[in-house]
XYZ file of C-alpha atoms in Angstrom:
687
model
C 2.279 30.296 19.309
C 1.202 31.481 15.691
C -2.548 32.001 15.476
C -2.575 30.221 12.407
C -1.395 26.503 12.591
C 1.039 25.606 10.090
C 2.500 22.456 10.757
C 2.119 19.486 8.439
C 2.792 15.677 9.427
C 3.126 12.622 7.297
C 2.281 9.984 9.066
C 3.305 5.931 8.657
C 3.030 3.818 10.887
C 4.573 0.478 9.674
C 4.557 -3.040 12.026
C 7.449 -1.887 13.138
C 8.506 2.063 13.651
C 6.631 5.210 13.678
C 7.568 8.190 10.535
C 7.181 11.194 10.869
C 7.555 14.134 7.671
C 7.308 17.776 9.854
C 7.144 20.273 7.723
C 7.054 23.770 8.109
C 5.094 26.178 6.283
C 6.468 29.748 7.255
C 9.866 29.422 5.782
C 9.671 25.297 4.080
C 11.936 23.695 6.478
C 11.212 19.625 6.240
C 12.011 17.460 9.336
C 12.149 13.615 9.553
C 11.775 11.715 13.041
C 11.356 7.775 13.708
C 9.324 6.676 17.265
C 8.764 2.323 18.292
C 5.038 0.805 16.574
C 3.053 0.436 19.850
C 0.805 -2.628 18.482
C -1.387 -2.320 20.974
C -2.591 1.200 20.586
C -0.909 3.063 17.334
C -2.165 5.950 18.320
C -0.388 6.137 21.590
C 2.635 5.709 19.366
C 1.695 8.368 16.972
C 1.045 11.534 19.591
C 4.540 10.130 21.535
C 6.060 10.935 18.242
C 3.882 14.565 18.309
C 5.204 15.322 20.914
C 8.743 14.159 20.559
C 8.409 16.510 16.701
C 7.500 19.284 18.769
C 9.817 19.742 21.531
C 13.369 18.561 19.086
C 11.707 20.814 16.222
C 10.293 24.020 18.183
C 6.756 24.797 17.447
C 3.786 23.471 19.978
C 0.667 20.792 19.290
C -2.518 22.919 18.508
C 1.042 24.802 15.852
C -0.132 21.610 13.500
C -3.024 22.666 10.257
C -2.992 19.012 8.593
C -2.515 15.974 9.778
C -1.892 12.966 7.021
C -2.465 9.422 8.691
C -1.261 6.335 6.787
C -2.208 2.870 8.894
C -1.500 -1.107 9.076
C -4.242 -1.291 10.770
C -7.582 -2.329 8.022
C -4.284 -4.192 7.266
C -3.247 -6.611 9.789
C -6.633 -6.661 11.316
C -7.265 -9.054 8.187
C -3.915 -11.203 7.270
C -4.215 -12.038 11.471
C -8.082 -11.936 11.486
C -8.565 -9.945 13.972
C -12.078 -9.465 12.365
C -15.944 -8.524 13.653
C -17.881 -10.903 13.758
C -20.149 -10.366 10.251
C -23.643 -11.959 9.099
C -23.702 -11.919 4.961
C -27.278 -11.580 3.443
C -27.586 -11.703 0.057
C -29.852 -13.201 -3.084
C -32.207 -15.601 -1.842
C -30.101 -19.176 -4.012
C -26.847 -17.236 -3.924
C -25.916 -17.766 -0.521
C -22.679 -19.952 -1.017
C -21.048 -18.018 -4.065
C -18.565 -16.168 -1.648
C -17.469 -19.861 -0.968
C -17.709 -21.379 -4.489
C -15.268 -17.910 -5.933
C -12.689 -19.197 -8.556
C -11.896 -22.137 -9.909
C -8.629 -20.986 -10.418
C -5.163 -23.209 -9.889
C -2.520 -20.652 -7.277
C 0.168 -23.751 -6.886
C -0.918 -25.823 -9.991
C 1.567 -28.902 -8.940
C 0.036 -29.476 -6.290
C -2.577 -32.154 -5.207
C -4.692 -30.240 -2.976
C -5.495 -26.582 -3.622
C -6.052 -24.867 0.218
C -8.241 -22.380 -0.046
C -8.727 -19.192 2.944
C -11.691 -20.050 4.938
C -14.405 -17.447 4.153
C -14.694 -15.403 6.546
C -17.824 -15.450 7.336
C -18.938 -19.239 7.449
C -21.833 -21.147 6.341
C -24.520 -20.521 9.140
C -23.890 -15.983 8.871
C -24.952 -16.375 5.849
C -28.659 -15.435 5.665
C -31.155 -16.020 1.668
C -32.316 -12.241 1.046
C -36.291 -13.526 -0.667
C -36.506 -11.171 -3.734
C -34.022 -11.087 -6.865
C -32.935 -8.329 -9.439
C -32.371 -9.258 -13.149
C -29.212 -8.323 -14.894
C -31.008 -5.230 -17.096
C -31.544 -3.857 -13.404
C -35.705 -4.411 -13.326
C -36.742 -6.819 -10.609
C -37.858 -10.143 -11.257
C -38.620 -10.963 -7.421
C -39.407 -7.168 -5.432
C -38.419 -6.873 -1.964
C -41.231 -7.081 0.319
C -40.280 -5.610 4.086
C -43.153 -7.408 5.537
C -40.192 -11.086 3.888
C -38.364 -9.543 6.164
C -38.441 -9.771 9.981
C -37.741 -13.566 10.042
C -34.252 -11.686 9.094
C -34.463 -10.440 11.772
C -34.076 -12.756 15.112
C -31.286 -14.753 12.815
C -28.806 -11.703 13.052
C -29.638 -11.659 16.407
C -29.118 -15.263 17.017
C -25.890 -14.992 15.461
C -24.845 -12.173 17.346
C -23.969 -10.071 14.538
C -20.869 -7.361 15.177
C -21.776 -5.999 10.770
C -23.833 -6.721 8.082
C -22.766 -7.326 4.900
C -25.587 -6.451 1.708
C -25.086 -8.337 -1.609
C -27.662 -8.515 -3.672
C -27.484 -10.036 -7.151
C -27.258 -7.703 -9.696
C -27.129 -4.261 -6.988
C -24.033 -2.869 -9.763
C -26.874 -2.219 -12.104
C -29.798 -1.343 -10.035
C -29.074 -1.343 -6.370
C -32.764 0.056 -4.825
C -33.182 -3.014 -2.649
C -30.027 -2.706 -1.293
C -30.873 1.116 -0.115
C -33.908 -0.859 1.709
C -32.660 -3.400 4.051
C -29.689 -1.013 4.344
C -32.573 1.781 5.434
C -34.442 -2.021 7.300
C -31.650 -2.937 9.286
C -30.917 1.116 10.732
C -34.276 1.062 11.844
C -34.144 -2.569 13.008
C -29.833 -2.642 14.551
C -29.259 1.153 15.601
C -26.079 1.482 15.199
C -24.865 -2.096 13.428
C -22.013 -1.104 10.848
C -24.176 -2.511 7.428
C -21.954 -1.874 4.265
C -24.036 -1.601 1.030
C -22.301 -3.173 -2.326
C -24.007 -0.991 -4.294
C -21.711 1.746 -1.723
C -18.933 0.340 -1.963
C -18.253 -1.940 -4.964
C -20.896 -0.835 -7.896
C -19.551 -3.499 -9.960
C -19.533 -6.357 -11.940
C -18.262 -9.857 -10.789
C -20.520 -11.387 -8.479
C -17.649 -12.922 -6.531
C -15.523 -10.092 -6.041
C -18.078 -7.739 -4.884
C -19.671 -9.766 -2.560
C -15.912 -10.079 -0.979
C -14.516 -6.778 -1.018
C -18.780 -6.691 0.869
C -17.289 -8.356 3.891
C -14.359 -7.477 4.232
C -15.630 -3.681 4.592
C -17.808 -4.685 6.582
C -16.050 -6.798 8.736
C -13.561 -3.874 9.095
C -16.054 -1.038 10.119
C -16.045 -1.648 13.722
C -12.173 -2.325 14.042
C -10.947 0.722 12.123
C -13.503 2.632 13.374
C -12.281 1.836 17.245
C -9.105 2.853 16.613
C -10.909 6.645 14.651
C -12.940 7.082 17.596
C -9.339 5.761 19.810
C -7.193 7.884 18.284
C -9.602 11.581 17.986
C -9.579 11.210 22.035
C -5.883 11.446 22.220
C -5.833 14.335 19.595
C -8.267 15.434 21.197
C -7.010 15.347 25.095
C -3.579 16.262 24.362
C -5.306 19.618 22.738
C -4.707 18.845 18.844
C -7.975 20.875 17.340
C -5.846 19.657 12.760
C -7.855 18.511 10.893
C -6.836 14.008 9.965
C -7.090 13.454 7.305
C -6.680 8.624 6.092
C -4.852 7.412 3.426
C -5.865 5.011 1.280
C -4.607 2.717 -1.569
C -5.400 4.320 -4.597
C -2.670 7.290 -2.897
C -5.405 9.907 -2.011
C -6.635 10.574 1.075
C -10.426 10.570 2.933
C -11.346 12.140 5.505
C -12.111 9.506 9.008
C -16.101 9.699 8.164
C -15.601 7.982 4.623
C -13.259 6.450 6.325
C -15.165 4.507 9.013
C -17.824 4.118 6.101
C -15.056 2.429 3.513
C -12.587 0.980 5.494
C -11.292 -1.574 2.920
C -9.975 2.262 0.840
C -7.436 1.696 3.208
C -5.859 -1.592 2.968
C -2.805 -0.320 1.511
C -2.719 2.583 3.084
C 0.917 3.027 3.970
C 2.715 1.306 0.947
C 0.592 3.551 -1.148
C 2.484 7.072 0.322
C 5.639 5.559 -0.364
C 4.413 4.586 -4.380
C 3.394 8.897 -4.021
C 6.587 9.208 -2.812
C 8.432 7.728 -6.182
C 6.490 9.128 -8.241
C 7.297 12.546 -7.232
C 11.034 11.747 -7.026
C 11.072 10.130 -11.077
C 9.863 13.930 -11.721
C 11.861 15.312 -9.347
C 14.684 13.957 -11.190
C 13.501 13.547 -14.461
C 14.151 9.693 -14.528
C 11.026 8.231 -16.056
C 11.934 4.595 -14.945
C 12.099 4.393 -11.785
C 11.294 1.568 -9.200
C 11.011 1.719 -5.804
C 11.292 -0.202 -2.982
C 10.805 0.282 0.201
C 12.243 -2.203 2.589
C 10.676 -1.519 6.404
C 10.944 -3.614 9.819
C 8.583 -5.530 8.068
C 8.418 -5.935 4.624
C 9.639 -4.817 0.870
C 7.136 -3.533 -0.883
C 7.816 -2.711 -4.676
C 6.001 0.114 -7.177
C 7.219 0.110 -10.421
C 7.261 4.628 -11.748
C 7.515 3.639 -16.381
C 7.150 6.900 -18.226
C 5.917 8.466 -15.375
C 3.228 6.802 -14.257
C 2.429 4.651 -11.523
C 0.175 1.876 -12.509
C -3.699 1.957 -10.603
C -5.815 -1.602 -10.653
C -9.266 -2.137 -11.196
C -8.857 -4.948 -8.535
C -6.289 -6.211 -5.905
C -5.978 -9.330 -3.274
C -4.834 -9.255 0.436
C -4.505 -12.606 2.168
C -6.224 -13.911 -1.068
C -8.834 -12.449 -0.360
C -10.212 -10.537 -3.539
C -10.489 -7.110 -3.645
C -12.614 -5.115 -5.926
C -11.352 -1.414 -5.432
C -9.164 1.073 -7.604
C -5.259 0.466 -5.204
C -1.673 1.141 -6.665
C -0.049 -1.826 -8.072
C 2.250 -3.030 -5.091
C 3.484 -6.127 -4.401
C 5.086 -6.883 -1.228
C 6.498 -9.577 1.009
C 7.301 -10.514 4.393
C 11.011 -9.620 4.473
C 12.226 -6.413 5.975
C 13.875 -5.665 9.090
C 12.880 -7.574 11.757
C 11.931 -10.637 9.201
C 13.041 -13.641 11.616
C 15.910 -16.240 9.895
C 14.835 -19.834 11.171
C 15.388 -23.127 10.093
C 12.319 -25.059 7.698
C 11.087 -28.855 8.393
C 13.901 -29.346 5.311
C 16.364 -28.289 7.166
C 16.299 -25.482 4.987
C 17.209 -21.390 6.181
C 14.406 -19.476 5.199
C 14.455 -15.599 6.661
C 9.952 -13.600 7.097
C 7.422 -13.615 6.540
C 7.220 -13.736 10.177
C 8.530 -11.066 12.056
C 9.519 -9.479 15.148
C 7.792 -5.899 15.261
C 8.729 -3.782 17.257
C 8.244 -5.789 20.413
C 9.971 -7.653 20.818
C 11.995 -7.349 17.600
C 14.480 -8.200 16.531
C 17.624 -9.921 19.109
C 19.897 -6.960 19.903
C 16.571 -4.437 20.590
C 17.938 -6.464 23.883
C 13.429 -6.680 24.523
C 13.335 -10.007 24.878
C 14.194 -11.245 20.779
C 14.985 -14.468 20.702
C 14.914 -15.025 16.687
C 17.622 -14.104 14.761
C 16.437 -11.382 12.259
C 17.743 -9.682 9.237
C 18.900 -6.720 10.870
C 21.002 -8.439 14.167
C 22.661 -9.703 10.648
C 23.337 -6.612 9.644
C 24.673 -5.887 12.801
C 26.441 -9.769 13.818
C 28.139 -8.096 9.804
C 29.947 -4.535 11.229
C 27.200 -3.134 8.980
C 25.705 -1.085 12.106
C 27.200 0.244 14.947
C 25.816 -0.896 17.891
C 26.385 2.805 19.426
C 24.685 5.108 16.751
C 21.239 3.240 15.555
C 18.028 5.686 16.166
C 21.010 8.641 16.414
C 22.130 6.913 19.368
C 19.202 7.066 20.598
C 19.372 2.737 21.187
C 21.931 0.344 22.171
C 21.948 -3.146 20.408
C 23.229 -5.954 22.132
C 25.249 -7.014 19.586
C 26.802 -9.930 21.469
C 23.200 -11.130 21.789
C 22.411 -11.051 18.233
C 25.934 -12.465 17.325
C 24.790 -15.678 20.154
C 21.797 -16.071 18.760
C 23.096 -16.455 15.012
C 25.291 -19.359 16.323
C 22.684 -21.154 18.324
C 19.753 -20.729 16.117
C 21.538 -20.954 12.536
C 25.105 -21.659 12.999
C 25.046 -25.006 15.073
C 22.172 -26.539 14.103
C 23.278 -26.564 10.112
C 27.028 -26.762 11.733
C 28.166 -23.417 10.327
C 30.383 -20.945 11.548
C 29.090 -16.906 11.987
C 31.123 -15.953 8.745
C 28.458 -18.496 6.971
C 26.019 -18.157 8.594
C 25.378 -14.675 9.037
C 25.839 -15.121 4.587
C 24.164 -17.010 4.363
C 20.814 -14.404 5.581
C 22.295 -12.721 3.390
C 21.891 -14.490 0.816
C 18.223 -15.627 1.040
C 17.184 -11.646 2.045
C 18.794 -10.330 -0.858
C 17.824 -13.291 -3.469
C 14.152 -12.678 -2.275
C 13.794 -8.888 -2.238
C 15.289 -9.060 -6.468
C 13.090 -12.005 -6.812
C 9.964 -9.943 -5.879
C 11.503 -6.287 -7.812
C 12.809 -8.931 -11.646
C 8.309 -10.388 -10.990
C 7.647 -6.425 -10.910
C 8.585 -5.403 -13.519
C 8.695 -8.910 -16.095
C 4.818 -9.200 -16.020
C 4.379 -6.486 -17.576
C 7.014 -7.569 -20.285
C 9.986 -4.618 -18.773
C 13.408 -5.092 -18.406
C 15.414 -3.905 -14.743
C 18.177 -2.473 -16.932
C 15.653 0.067 -18.476
C 15.649 1.019 -14.985
C 16.994 3.107 -12.276
C 16.064 1.880 -8.458
C 14.881 4.036 -5.795
C 15.928 2.592 -2.792
C 13.956 3.571 0.660
C 12.636 2.308 4.132
C 14.966 1.723 7.456
C 16.591 -0.913 5.507
C 15.889 -0.977 1.738
C 19.887 0.595 1.552
C 22.305 -2.161 3.861
C 20.214 -4.270 0.452
C 19.391 -2.078 -2.314
C 23.480 -2.430 -4.342
C 23.319 -6.176 -4.410
C 19.464 -6.643 -5.470
C 20.665 -4.425 -8.450
C 23.647 -5.628 -8.796
C 21.472 -9.096 -8.647
C 18.866 -6.927 -11.049
C 21.309 -5.527 -13.422
C 20.689 -2.312 -12.827
C 23.537 0.162 -13.201
C 21.934 3.530 -10.950
C 20.727 3.126 -7.667
C 19.246 6.489 -5.995
C 18.877 7.191 -2.345
C 16.501 10.145 -1.544
C 16.716 12.465 1.396
C 15.180 10.774 5.096
C 15.312 7.836 2.854
C 14.445 5.927 6.854
C 11.095 8.171 6.365
C 10.297 8.803 2.391
C 7.089 7.263 2.696
C 5.558 9.274 5.648
C 7.446 12.265 2.766
C 4.794 10.907 -0.058
C 2.052 10.906 2.055
C 2.652 14.820 3.670
C 2.146 15.462 -0.266
C -1.426 13.567 -0.717
C -4.907 15.361 -1.640
C -8.471 14.285 -0.572
C -9.716 11.558 -3.811
C -12.465 9.549 -3.931
C -13.366 6.749 -6.529
C -17.036 6.518 -8.391
C -17.222 3.224 -10.564
C -20.451 2.652 -13.102
C -21.006 -0.794 -14.260
C -22.983 -1.632 -17.449
C -21.734 -3.705 -20.139
C -22.370 -2.504 -23.444
C -21.125 -2.227 -27.215
C -18.483 0.325 -27.490
C -20.272 2.077 -30.184
C -22.289 5.010 -31.091
C -25.323 3.297 -30.091
C -23.861 3.230 -26.933
C -22.890 7.716 -26.607
C -26.323 8.877 -24.806
C -25.856 5.844 -21.725
C -22.005 7.240 -21.542
C -23.013 10.673 -21.698
C -25.655 10.704 -18.532
C -23.295 8.191 -16.798
C -20.748 10.471 -16.860
C -22.889 14.039 -16.315
C -24.070 10.917 -12.956
C -20.685 10.717 -11.719
C -19.266 14.240 -12.218
C -21.953 14.723 -9.919
C -21.712 12.554 -7.375
C -17.693 13.419 -6.825
C -18.610 17.258 -6.876
C -21.174 16.639 -4.620
C -18.108 14.261 -2.048
C -16.114 17.507 -2.807
C -18.142 19.875 -2.230
C -18.361 17.698 2.100
C -14.866 17.662 2.386
C -15.337 21.717 1.081
C -12.758 21.658 -0.934
C -12.879 24.905 -3.168
C -13.789 24.380 -6.950
C -11.279 25.547 -7.856
C -8.901 23.172 -6.704
C -10.540 19.594 -8.026
C -9.850 17.627 -10.386
C -11.550 14.842 -12.420
C -10.027 12.635 -14.601
C -12.493 9.824 -16.224
C -11.295 5.597 -17.801
C -13.021 2.871 -18.937
C -12.563 -0.659 -18.456
C -13.430 -1.593 -21.820
C -12.508 -5.817 -23.919
C -12.608 -7.403 -26.585
C -16.252 -9.525 -26.558
C -16.045 -12.878 -25.457
C -13.073 -12.042 -23.151
C -12.942 -11.826 -19.357
C -10.630 -9.373 -18.131
C -10.659 -6.364 -18.595
C -7.844 -2.470 -19.842
C -8.197 0.601 -18.450
C -8.257 3.533 -20.353
C -8.217 6.688 -19.847
C -10.867 8.479 -21.647
C -8.599 12.042 -21.209
C -11.529 14.418 -22.947
C -14.812 12.711 -20.712
C -16.960 14.048 -23.956
C -19.285 11.473 -24.552
C -19.397 12.176 -29.054
C -18.020 9.667 -31.938
C -14.949 11.435 -32.174
C -13.246 10.731 -28.025
C -14.968 6.891 -29.000
C -12.233 6.666 -31.728
C -9.670 7.962 -29.790
C -10.888 6.116 -26.695
C -10.893 2.500 -28.228
C -7.291 3.390 -30.041
C -5.654 3.985 -27.455
C -7.640 0.541 -26.019
C -6.221 -1.616 -29.155
C -2.325 -0.195 -28.314
C -2.482 -0.016 -25.231
C -3.680 -4.237 -25.429
C -0.890 -5.002 -28.013
C 1.471 -3.841 -25.777
C 0.356 -6.459 -22.874
C -0.881 -8.889 -24.805
C 1.495 -8.992 -27.510
C -1.806 -8.945 -30.449
C -4.343 -6.036 -31.123
C -7.568 -6.666 -33.530
C -8.886 -3.458 -34.387
C -11.667 -5.502 -36.123
C -12.968 -6.785 -33.325
C -16.604 -5.180 -30.697
C -15.055 -3.638 -27.984
C -17.194 -5.046 -24.909
C -17.315 -0.910 -22.391
C -17.869 -3.078 -19.270
C -17.856 -0.493 -16.093
C -16.764 4.322 -16.716
C -14.483 4.969 -13.785
C -14.282 8.474 -12.760
C -12.070 9.848 -9.947
C -13.282 13.770 -8.581
C -9.312 14.308 -6.603
C -9.489 18.005 -4.132
C -6.315 19.700 -4.047
C -4.929 20.352 -0.320
C -2.484 23.599 0.078
C 0.609 21.480 -0.736
C 3.970 23.975 1.215
C 6.743 24.623 -0.642
C 10.170 23.123 1.052
C 13.292 24.479 1.073
C 16.114 22.131 1.771
C 19.452 24.391 3.315
C 22.810 23.077 2.120
C 24.067 19.646 4.023
C 26.030 21.906 7.287
C 30.140 21.599 5.619
C 31.434 18.735 8.772
C 34.172 17.450 8.895
C 35.441 13.835 6.755
C 35.129 11.058 8.260
C 38.485 9.339 9.075
C 36.215 6.729 10.774
C 37.025 2.776 9.584
C 36.070 -0.589 10.798
C 35.906 -4.169 9.674
C 32.945 -5.292 8.077
C 32.546 -8.875 6.682
C 32.935 -8.001 2.403
C 32.033 -12.099 0.173
C 33.327 -14.038 2.819
C 35.975 -12.620 4.843
C 36.724 -8.940 7.018
C 38.049 -6.081 5.733
C 38.499 -2.062 7.309
C 35.612 -0.988 5.770
C 35.688 3.888 5.877
C 32.263 4.896 7.479
C 31.300 8.589 6.168
C 28.710 10.971 7.558
C 26.259 11.518 4.621
C 26.036 15.610 5.478
C 29.659 14.423 5.870
C 29.801 13.414 1.415
C 30.285 16.443 -1.053
C 31.314 14.639 -4.001
C 32.500 11.402 -5.677
C 32.367 8.305 -2.673
C 33.365 4.851 -3.810
C 33.061 1.638 -2.427
C 33.104 -0.154 0.138
C 31.815 1.646 2.238
C 29.912 2.108 4.857
C 27.306 6.089 4.891
C 25.375 6.281 7.639
C 22.701 8.699 9.202
C 20.394 9.472 11.581
C 17.717 6.628 10.682
C 19.476 4.317 8.197
C 22.543 2.669 6.591
C 23.843 2.940 3.433
C 26.546 -0.295 2.218
C 28.611 1.046 -0.948
C 29.902 -1.637 -2.197
C 33.242 -2.523 -3.922
C 32.462 -1.246 -7.805
C 30.599 1.573 -7.363
C 30.628 5.307 -7.032
C 28.098 7.431 -5.438
C 28.243 11.277 -5.182
C 25.485 14.057 -4.123
C 22.281 14.650 -6.638
C 19.144 16.895 -6.838
C 16.290 17.223 -4.317
C 18.891 15.889 -1.127
C 19.504 12.500 -2.709
C 22.851 10.021 -3.227
C 23.281 8.379 -6.375
C 25.281 5.205 -6.904
C 26.632 4.204 -9.384
C 28.402 1.402 -11.002
C 31.395 1.804 -12.232
C 32.700 0.469 -16.257
C 35.310 -3.146 -14.821
C 38.447 -0.890 -16.068
C 37.505 1.309 -13.607
C 36.201 -0.390 -10.429
C 40.040 -1.924 -10.354
């Protein structure tokens, strides 16, 4: 074992599999590994994956220098409502903000609107005798002596976490800080989340929702991090651990424990970062990344070489006002369950078989047919060669489940049933991808499709055909591609300061002071992370809107200078962005500044990757029957490493953790960065 650790690991824990990418920094070799997720405690599967990787690729656990970890712990806890029992403290008279929410109709045709129940019910939302004005001055000063009656109510409520959201705390958080200090003295060890810490931004409902989510996740994520740290210590693994955030950056376990809401898109953001890196490497500034794993299908858009960052998203209809990568997710993956609904229609997803019991063909007790079962029955998967031959698949069990659960009730033969499943699945995938582009006014024909995830290769070309996309890129190690993105993350802290003021020269003094404050906070956070000064970067942006509007656009402020020339350029960029987004602009209208944002980035040492040449392999001579276009036909089966020139469809291209279906009328050939690039042939050539 070397005295200096030299292994860097990116880990993406999904609902079905835990994916690893391992970089040996001594000579730049890159390895991938896939192991089943252990949903009862994901840290078990994580450590099992590390131990398997060490044995397989020739290193010891203490050789790991850096462990970059994407996780769905926070996401799944919210979706499944496995959250702490919480209490909300808010300004007296505003206890119902969380329940009132926004009067928006999600389904305009529904006679009765369905809304998710508040995460904290009315009997655990308590008013605090205080009031802060919108300008940050106190109308009613918080008296610490008046807080003691709250203690009995918090105890009686059985609080496991407390969220504090006081009126206008985004302008002046002094009262929230006082409450936080009181709670720390009165209830030592009780997790407390202050809105002025996690989301110091305008809009009371969104700020309250974010703070409540953060508070209720603190015990959940804290417990997981404690388990993980204990397992790593017991295994003799002293590597630095960093958690992936929704903004595609990473943070320390201490930050993640205090602000777990920043992990809500932890896993998918790794895929977005990998898509961005691939767009740069392939010189394709317009790239549509689609990640189909075992549980979900995630879509991200790289447009003109950049991924869209949002200042607000949502999870399960709950708003989260934090910076995050824009990703559209639907419940459609290899483990998505096919069933007949009450109207007699065939539906696929969003329910998933997960990793346990998993699809029927896994032989672990699953009884409901999934997309993976359908692909197996159609001949697209080799039952002898799943996970590189480490898992044999039960073809007869999958066929019988589809017959009994779908074919017989619908009066369909086995071929019609599985093709129906495939049509429903591919249509859902294409719809999600199409919406991600259409809502931005983008034409799919201007994009290449980047397909990754373990199940993606079998669906990418049918989806591209439905979208009218003529080029599909399959990256190396596509099944663990999100872990590849995670492997190249940097530390990122997002800071914001809200204040609605005119975007004019008269506001430049306030803007300058705010920028100085944000820079100082960003530098202090990176100092805590141990980032050297020469490895720190900052980026500033502004939330701008026309006066009277209810929503803003985020506009980069490249120079981050508080002078009139910089302001003029930022305003011009706002008008241009407004024109592009909404098809109109009004340069003569007054513009308001709603918030200033600063992203403080700490660059982590990046090991160089040197991809070796593919080992020479004989051309595959195997064929097997595959159900295509309503009939069984012999299809050539290739090993990916054996493809050194152009290959025409129909064909199957297999590798250890994924399979690519190359449809008739398409050709593929090796491309840069170990990719395979498939292109639709001109119609005259397709024959």
